[in-house]
Amino acid sequence: MATKVILTETIDTLGIIGTEATVADGYARNYLLPRGKAVLATPQNRKLLEQQKARFELQIAKEREQAEELAKKVQEISCTLMAKVSQEERLYGSITAQDILEALKGQEVTIEKRMLLLAAPIKELGTYKIPVRLYKDVEPEITVEVKAEAKEGEEE
């Protein structure tokens, strides 16, 4: 069975605030409703939604504006990661989203792990453009450069 709910806050996987979504009963009953992230889509709640629509639209515009401002900052970000490499210039291990987040900590932008859209871990040297989902349809890219660590006994 499925339950229709009206979102009271933006949830990436379901939609933006004020939209109606169909979700599994357990998801609605155990997660969305107790945490106040949604209300049941009853005629009474739909009327309340219509009354609050202007407030929701203002909040959506504000969230989008903040995301676009952050996107301008994120677009300029680049970081360099040093990694151990084999003779064939392949990495020992790989660079994951967590490694990228650690490298970005020193910069003034806060990015969560789930925002980084890293399709697969990086396993080779080079420069990569990694998209960051800040808001629906706002996805700037950060530049990540992976370089080889200097081996012991070698001077650059």
Coordinates of N, CA and C in Angstrom, one line a residue:
M1 N 0.8 -1.2 0.0 CA 0.0 0.0 0.0 C 0.9 1.2 0.0
A2 N 0.3 2.3 -0.4 CA 1.0 3.6 -0.4 C 0.2 4.7 0.2
T3 N 0.8 5.7 0.8 CA 0.2 6.8 1.5 C 0.5 8.1 0.7
K4 N -0.5 8.9 0.6 CA -0.2 10.2 0.0 C 0.1 11.2 1.1
V5 N 1.1 12.0 1.0 CA 1.5 12.9 2.0 C 1.8 14.3 1.3
I6 N 1.8 15.3 2.1 CA 2.2 16.7 1.7 C 3.4 17.0 2.4
L7 N 4.5 17.3 1.7 CA 5.8 17.6 2.3 C 5.8 19.0 3.0
T8 N 6.3 19.0 4.2 CA 6.4 20.3 4.9 C 7.8 20.8 4.9
E9 N 8.7 20.1 4.3 CA 10.1 20.5 4.0 C 10.6 19.8 2.8
T10 N 11.6 20.4 2.2 CA 12.2 19.8 1.0 C 13.0 18.5 1.3
I11 N 12.7 17.5 0.6 CA 13.4 16.2 0.8 C 13.9 15.8 -0.6
D12 N 15.2 15.6 -0.8 CA 15.8 15.4 -2.1 C 15.1 14.3 -2.9
T13 N 14.8 13.2 -2.2 CA 14.3 12.1 -3.0 C 12.8 12.2 -3.3
L14 N 12.1 13.0 -2.6 CA 10.6 13.1 -2.8 C 10.2 14.4 -3.5
G15 N 10.8 15.5 -3.2 CA 10.3 16.7 -3.8 C 10.5 17.9 -2.9
I16 N 10.0 19.1 -3.4 CA 10.2 20.3 -2.6 C 9.0 20.5 -1.7
I17 N 9.2 21.5 -0.8 CA 8.2 21.8 0.2 C 6.8 22.1 -0.4
G18 N 5.8 21.6 0.1 CA 4.4 21.9 -0.4 C 3.9 20.9 -1.5
T19 N 4.7 20.0 -1.9 CA 4.3 19.1 -3.0 C 3.7 17.9 -2.4
E20 N 2.8 17.2 -3.1 CA 2.2 16.0 -2.7 C 3.0 14.8 -3.2
A21 N 3.3 13.8 -2.4 CA 4.0 12.7 -2.8 C 3.4 11.4 -2.3
T22 N 3.6 10.3 -3.1 CA 3.1 9.0 -2.7 C 4.3 8.2 -2.2
V23 N 4.2 7.8 -0.9 CA 5.3 7.0 -0.3 C 4.7 5.7 0.3
A24 N 5.6 4.9 0.7 CA 5.3 3.6 1.4 C 4.7 3.9 2.7
D25 N 3.7 3.1 3.2 CA 3.0 3.3 4.4 C 4.0 3.4 5.6
G26 N 5.0 2.5 5.7 CA 6.0 2.5 6.7 C 6.8 3.7 6.8
Y27 N 7.2 4.2 5.6 CA 8.1 5.4 5.5 C 7.3 6.6 6.0
A28 N 6.0 6.7 5.7 CA 5.2 7.8 6.1 C 5.0 7.7 7.6
R29 N 4.6 6.5 8.1 CA 4.2 6.3 9.5 C 5.4 6.4 10.4
N30 N 6.5 5.8 10.0 CA 7.7 5.7 10.9 C 8.7 6.8 10.8
Y31 N 8.7 7.5 9.7 CA 9.8 8.5 9.5 C 9.2 9.9 9.2
L32 N 8.4 10.1 8.1 CA 8.0 11.4 7.7 C 7.0 12.1 8.7
L33 N 6.0 11.4 9.1 CA 5.0 12.0 10.0 C 5.6 12.3 11.4
P34 N 6.2 11.3 12.1 CA 6.7 11.6 13.4 C 7.8 12.8 13.5
R35 N 8.5 12.9 12.4 CA 9.6 14.0 12.4 C 9.0 15.3 11.9
G36 N 7.8 15.3 11.5 CA 7.2 16.6 11.0 C 7.6 17.0 9.6
K37 N 8.1 16.0 8.9 CA 8.6 16.3 7.5 C 7.5 16.3 6.5
A38 N 6.3 15.8 6.9 CA 5.1 15.7 6.0 C 3.9 15.5 6.9
V39 N 2.7 15.8 6.2 CA 1.4 15.6 6.8 C 0.6 14.8 5.8
L40 N -0.4 14.0 6.4 CA -1.2 13.2 5.5 C -2.0 14.2 4.5
A41 N -2.2 13.7 3.3 CA -2.8 14.5 2.3 C -4.3 14.3 2.4
T42 N -4.9 14.9 3.4 CA -6.4 14.9 3.6 C -6.9 16.2 3.0
P43 N -8.3 16.2 2.7 CA -8.9 17.5 2.2 C -8.6 18.7 3.1
Q44 N -8.6 18.5 4.4 CA -8.4 19.6 5.4 C -6.9 20.1 5.3
N45 N -6.0 19.1 5.2 CA -4.6 19.5 5.1 C -4.3 20.2 3.7
R46 N -5.0 19.8 2.7 CA -4.8 20.4 1.4 C -5.3 21.9 1.4
K47 N -6.4 22.1 2.2 CA -6.9 23.5 2.3 C -5.8 24.3 3.1
L48 N -5.2 23.8 4.1 CA -4.2 24.5 4.9 C -3.0 24.7 4.0
L49 N -2.7 23.8 3.1 CA -1.6 23.9 2.2 C -1.8 25.1 1.3
E50 N -3.0 25.2 0.7 CA -3.3 26.3 -0.1 C -3.2 27.7 0.6
Q51 N -3.5 27.7 1.9 CA -3.4 29.0 2.6 C -1.9 29.3 2.9
Q52 N -1.1 28.3 3.0 CA 0.3 28.5 3.3 C 1.2 28.5 2.0
K53 N 0.6 28.4 0.9 CA 1.3 28.3 -0.4 C 2.3 29.4 -0.6
A54 N 1.8 30.7 -0.3 CA 2.7 31.8 -0.5 C 3.9 31.8 0.4
R55 N 3.7 31.3 1.6 CA 4.9 31.2 2.6 C 5.8 30.1 2.0
F56 N 5.3 29.0 1.5 CA 6.1 27.9 1.0 C 6.9 28.4 -0.2
E57 N 6.3 29.2 -1.1 CA 6.9 29.7 -2.3 C 8.1 30.7 -1.9
L58 N 7.8 31.5 -0.9 CA 8.9 32.4 -0.4 C 10.1 31.6 0.1
Q59 N 9.8 30.5 0.9 CA 10.8 29.7 1.4 C 11.6 29.0 0.3
I60 N 10.9 28.5 -0.7 CA 11.5 27.8 -1.9 C 12.5 28.8 -2.6
A61 N 12.0 30.0 -2.8 CA 12.8 31.0 -3.5 C 14.1 31.3 -2.6
K62 N 13.9 31.4 -1.3 CA 15.0 31.7 -0.4 C 16.0 30.6 -0.5
E63 N 15.6 29.3 -0.4 CA 16.5 28.2 -0.4 C 17.2 28.1 -1.7
R64 N 16.5 28.4 -2.8 CA 17.2 28.4 -4.1 C 18.2 29.5 -4.3
E65 N 17.9 30.7 -3.8 CA 18.8 31.8 -3.8 C 20.1 31.5 -3.0
Q66 N 19.9 30.9 -1.8 CA 21.1 30.5 -1.0 C 21.9 29.4 -1.7
A67 N 21.2 28.5 -2.4 CA 21.9 27.4 -3.1 C 22.7 28.0 -4.3
E68 N 22.1 29.0 -5.0 CA 22.8 29.6 -6.1 C 24.0 30.5 -5.7
E69 N 23.9 31.1 -4.5 CA 25.1 31.9 -4.0 C 26.2 30.9 -3.6
L70 N 25.8 29.8 -2.9 CA 26.8 28.8 -2.6 C 27.4 28.2 -3.8
A71 N 26.6 28.0 -4.9 CA 27.1 27.4 -6.1 C 28.2 28.3 -6.7
K72 N 28.1 29.6 -6.6 CA 29.2 30.5 -7.1 C 30.5 30.2 -6.4
K73 N 30.4 30.1 -5.1 CA 31.6 29.8 -4.3 C 32.2 28.4 -4.6
V74 N 31.2 27.4 -4.7 CA 31.7 26.0 -4.9 C 32.3 25.9 -6.3
Q75 N 31.8 26.6 -7.3 CA 32.4 26.6 -8.7 C 33.9 26.9 -8.7
E76 N 34.3 27.8 -7.8 CA 35.7 28.3 -7.8 C 36.6 27.4 -7.0
I77 N 36.0 26.4 -6.3 CA 36.8 25.6 -5.4 C 37.6 24.5 -6.2
S78 N 38.9 24.4 -5.8 CA 39.6 23.3 -6.4 C 40.5 22.8 -5.2
C79 N 40.8 21.5 -5.2 CA 41.6 20.9 -4.2 C 42.6 19.9 -4.8
T80 N 43.7 19.7 -4.2 CA 44.7 18.8 -4.7 C 44.9 17.7 -3.6
L81 N 44.8 16.5 -4.0 CA 45.0 15.3 -3.2 C 46.3 14.6 -3.6
M82 N 47.1 14.3 -2.6 CA 48.3 13.5 -2.9 C 48.0 12.0 -2.5
A83 N 48.5 11.1 -3.4 CA 48.2 9.7 -3.2 C 49.4 8.9 -3.6
K84 N 49.6 7.8 -3.0 CA 50.7 6.9 -3.4 C 50.3 6.2 -4.7
V85 N 51.3 6.0 -5.6 CA 51.0 5.4 -6.9 C 52.0 4.3 -7.1
S86 N 51.6 3.4 -8.0 CA 52.4 2.3 -8.4 C 53.3 2.7 -9.6
Q87 N 54.0 1.8 -10.1 CA 54.9 2.1 -11.3 C 54.1 2.6 -12.5
E88 N 52.9 2.0 -12.6 CA 52.0 2.3 -13.8 C 51.2 3.5 -13.6
E89 N 51.5 4.4 -12.6 CA 50.8 5.6 -12.3 C 49.3 5.3 -11.9
R90 N 49.0 4.2 -11.3 CA 47.7 3.9 -10.8 C 47.8 4.0 -9.3
L91 N 46.7 4.4 -8.6 CA 46.7 4.7 -7.2 C 46.7 3.3 -6.4
Y92 N 47.4 3.4 -5.3 CA 47.2 2.3 -4.3 C 45.9 2.7 -3.6
G93 N 44.9 1.9 -3.7 CA 43.6 2.2 -3.1 C 42.9 3.2 -4.0
S94 N 42.1 4.1 -3.5 CA 41.3 5.0 -4.3 C 41.0 6.3 -3.5
I95 N 40.6 7.3 -4.2 CA 40.1 8.6 -3.6 C 38.6 8.5 -3.6
T96 N 38.0 8.6 -2.4 CA 36.6 8.5 -2.3 C 36.0 9.9 -1.9
A97 N 34.7 10.0 -1.8 CA 34.0 11.2 -1.5 C 34.5 11.7 -0.1
Q98 N 34.7 10.8 0.8 CA 35.2 11.1 2.2 C 36.5 11.8 2.1
D99 N 37.4 11.3 1.2 CA 38.8 11.9 1.1 C 38.6 13.3 0.5
I100 N 37.7 13.5 -0.4 CA 37.5 14.9 -1.0 C 37.0 15.8 0.1
L101 N 36.0 15.4 0.9 CA 35.5 16.2 2.0 C 36.6 16.6 3.0
E102 N 37.5 15.7 3.3 CA 38.6 16.0 4.2 C 39.4 17.1 3.6
A103 N 39.7 17.0 2.3 CA 40.5 18.1 1.6 C 39.8 19.4 1.6
L104 N 38.5 19.4 1.5 CA 37.7 20.6 1.5 C 37.5 21.3 2.8
K105 N 37.8 20.6 3.9 CA 37.5 21.2 5.2 C 38.1 22.5 5.5
G106 N 39.3 22.8 5.0 CA 40.0 24.0 5.2 C 39.3 25.2 4.5
Q107 N 38.5 24.9 3.5 CA 37.9 26.0 2.7 C 36.6 26.4 3.4
E108 N 36.1 27.6 3.0 CA 34.9 28.2 3.7 C 33.6 27.7 3.4
V109 N 33.5 26.6 2.6 CA 32.2 26.0 2.1 C 32.0 24.7 2.8
T110 N 30.8 24.5 3.3 CA 30.4 23.2 4.0 C 29.6 22.4 3.0
I111 N 30.2 21.2 2.7 CA 29.5 20.3 1.8 C 29.3 19.0 2.5
E112 N 28.1 18.4 2.4 CA 27.9 17.1 3.0 C 28.2 16.0 2.0
K113 N 28.5 14.8 2.6 CA 28.9 13.7 1.7 C 27.9 13.3 0.7
R114 N 26.6 13.4 1.1 CA 25.5 13.0 0.1 C 25.4 14.0 -1.0
M115 N 26.0 15.2 -0.9 CA 25.9 16.2 -1.9 C 26.9 15.9 -3.0
L116 N 28.0 15.3 -2.7 CA 29.0 15.0 -3.7 C 28.5 13.9 -4.7
L117 N 28.4 14.1 -5.9 CA 27.9 13.1 -6.9 C 29.1 12.4 -7.6
L118 N 29.9 11.7 -6.8 CA 31.0 10.9 -7.3 C 30.5 9.6 -7.7
A119 N 30.5 9.3 -9.0 CA 30.0 8.1 -9.5 C 30.7 6.9 -9.1
A120 N 32.1 6.9 -9.1 CA 32.9 5.8 -8.6 C 34.2 6.4 -8.0
P121 N 34.8 5.7 -7.1 CA 36.0 6.2 -6.5 C 37.1 6.5 -7.6
I122 N 37.9 7.5 -7.4 CA 39.0 7.9 -8.4 C 40.2 6.9 -8.1
K123 N 40.6 6.3 -9.2 CA 41.7 5.3 -9.1 C 42.9 5.7 -9.9
E124 N 42.9 6.8 -10.6 CA 44.1 7.2 -11.4 C 44.4 8.7 -11.2
L125 N 45.6 9.0 -11.5 CA 46.1 10.4 -11.4 C 45.3 11.3 -12.4
G126 N 45.2 12.6 -12.2 CA 44.6 13.4 -13.1 C 43.7 14.5 -12.5
T127 N 43.0 15.3 -13.3 CA 42.1 16.3 -12.8 C 40.7 15.9 -13.1
Y128 N 39.9 16.0 -12.1 CA 38.5 15.6 -12.3 C 37.5 16.7 -11.9
K129 N 36.4 16.8 -12.6 CA 35.3 17.7 -12.3 C 34.2 16.9 -11.6
I130 N 33.9 17.2 -10.3 CA 32.9 16.5 -9.6 C 31.7 17.3 -9.3
P131 N 30.5 16.9 -9.8 CA 29.3 17.7 -9.5 C 28.9 17.6 -8.0
V132 N 28.3 18.8 -7.5 CA 27.8 18.8 -6.2 C 26.4 19.3 -6.2
R133 N 25.5 18.5 -5.7 CA 24.1 18.8 -5.7 C 23.7 19.6 -4.5
L134 N 23.5 20.9 -4.7 CA 23.2 21.8 -3.6 C 21.7 22.0 -3.4
Y135 N 21.0 21.9 -4.5 CA 19.5 22.1 -4.5 C 19.0 21.5 -5.8
K136 N 17.8 21.2 -6.0 CA 17.2 20.7 -7.2 C 17.6 21.6 -8.4
D137 N 18.3 21.0 -9.4 CA 18.7 21.7 -10.6 C 19.9 22.7 -10.3
V138 N 20.5 22.7 -9.2 CA 21.7 23.6 -8.9 C 22.8 22.6 -8.6
E139 N 23.7 22.4 -9.6 CA 24.8 21.4 -9.5 C 26.1 22.0 -10.0
P140 N 26.8 22.8 -9.2 CA 28.1 23.3 -9.7 C 29.1 22.1 -9.6
E141 N 30.3 22.4 -10.2 CA 31.3 21.3 -10.1 C 32.5 21.8 -9.4
I142 N 33.2 21.0 -8.6 CA 34.4 21.3 -8.0 C 35.5 20.6 -8.8
T143 N 36.7 21.2 -8.8 CA 37.9 20.6 -9.5 C 38.7 19.8 -8.5
V144 N 39.0 18.6 -8.7 CA 39.8 17.8 -7.8 C 41.0 17.3 -8.6
E145 N 42.2 17.6 -8.2 CA 43.4 17.2 -8.9 C 44.1 16.1 -8.0
V146 N 44.4 15.0 -8.6 CA 45.1 13.9 -7.9 C 46.5 13.8 -8.4
K147 N 47.4 14.0 -7.5 CA 48.9 14.0 -7.8 C 49.6 12.9 -7.0
A148 N 50.7 12.5 -7.6 CA 51.5 11.4 -6.9 C 52.3 12.0 -5.7
E149 N 52.3 11.3 -4.6 CA 53.2 11.6 -3.5 C 54.6 11.4 -3.9
A150 N 55.5 12.3 -3.5 CA 56.9 12.1 -3.7 C 57.4 10.8 -3.0
K151 N 58.0 10.0 -3.8 CA 58.5 8.7 -3.2 C 59.7 9.0 -2.3
E152 N 60.0 8.2 -1.3 CA 61.1 8.5 -0.4 C 62.4 8.3 -1.2
G153 N 63.3 9.3 -1.0 CA 64.6 9.2 -1.8 C 64.5 10.0 -3.1
E154 N 63.4 10.4 -3.5 CA 63.2 11.2 -4.7 C 63.0 12.6 -4.4
E155 N 63.6 13.5 -5.2 CA 63.4 15.0 -5.0 C 62.7 15.5 -6.2
E156 N 61.7 16.4 -6.0 CA 61.0 16.9 -7.2 C 61.7 18.0 -7.8

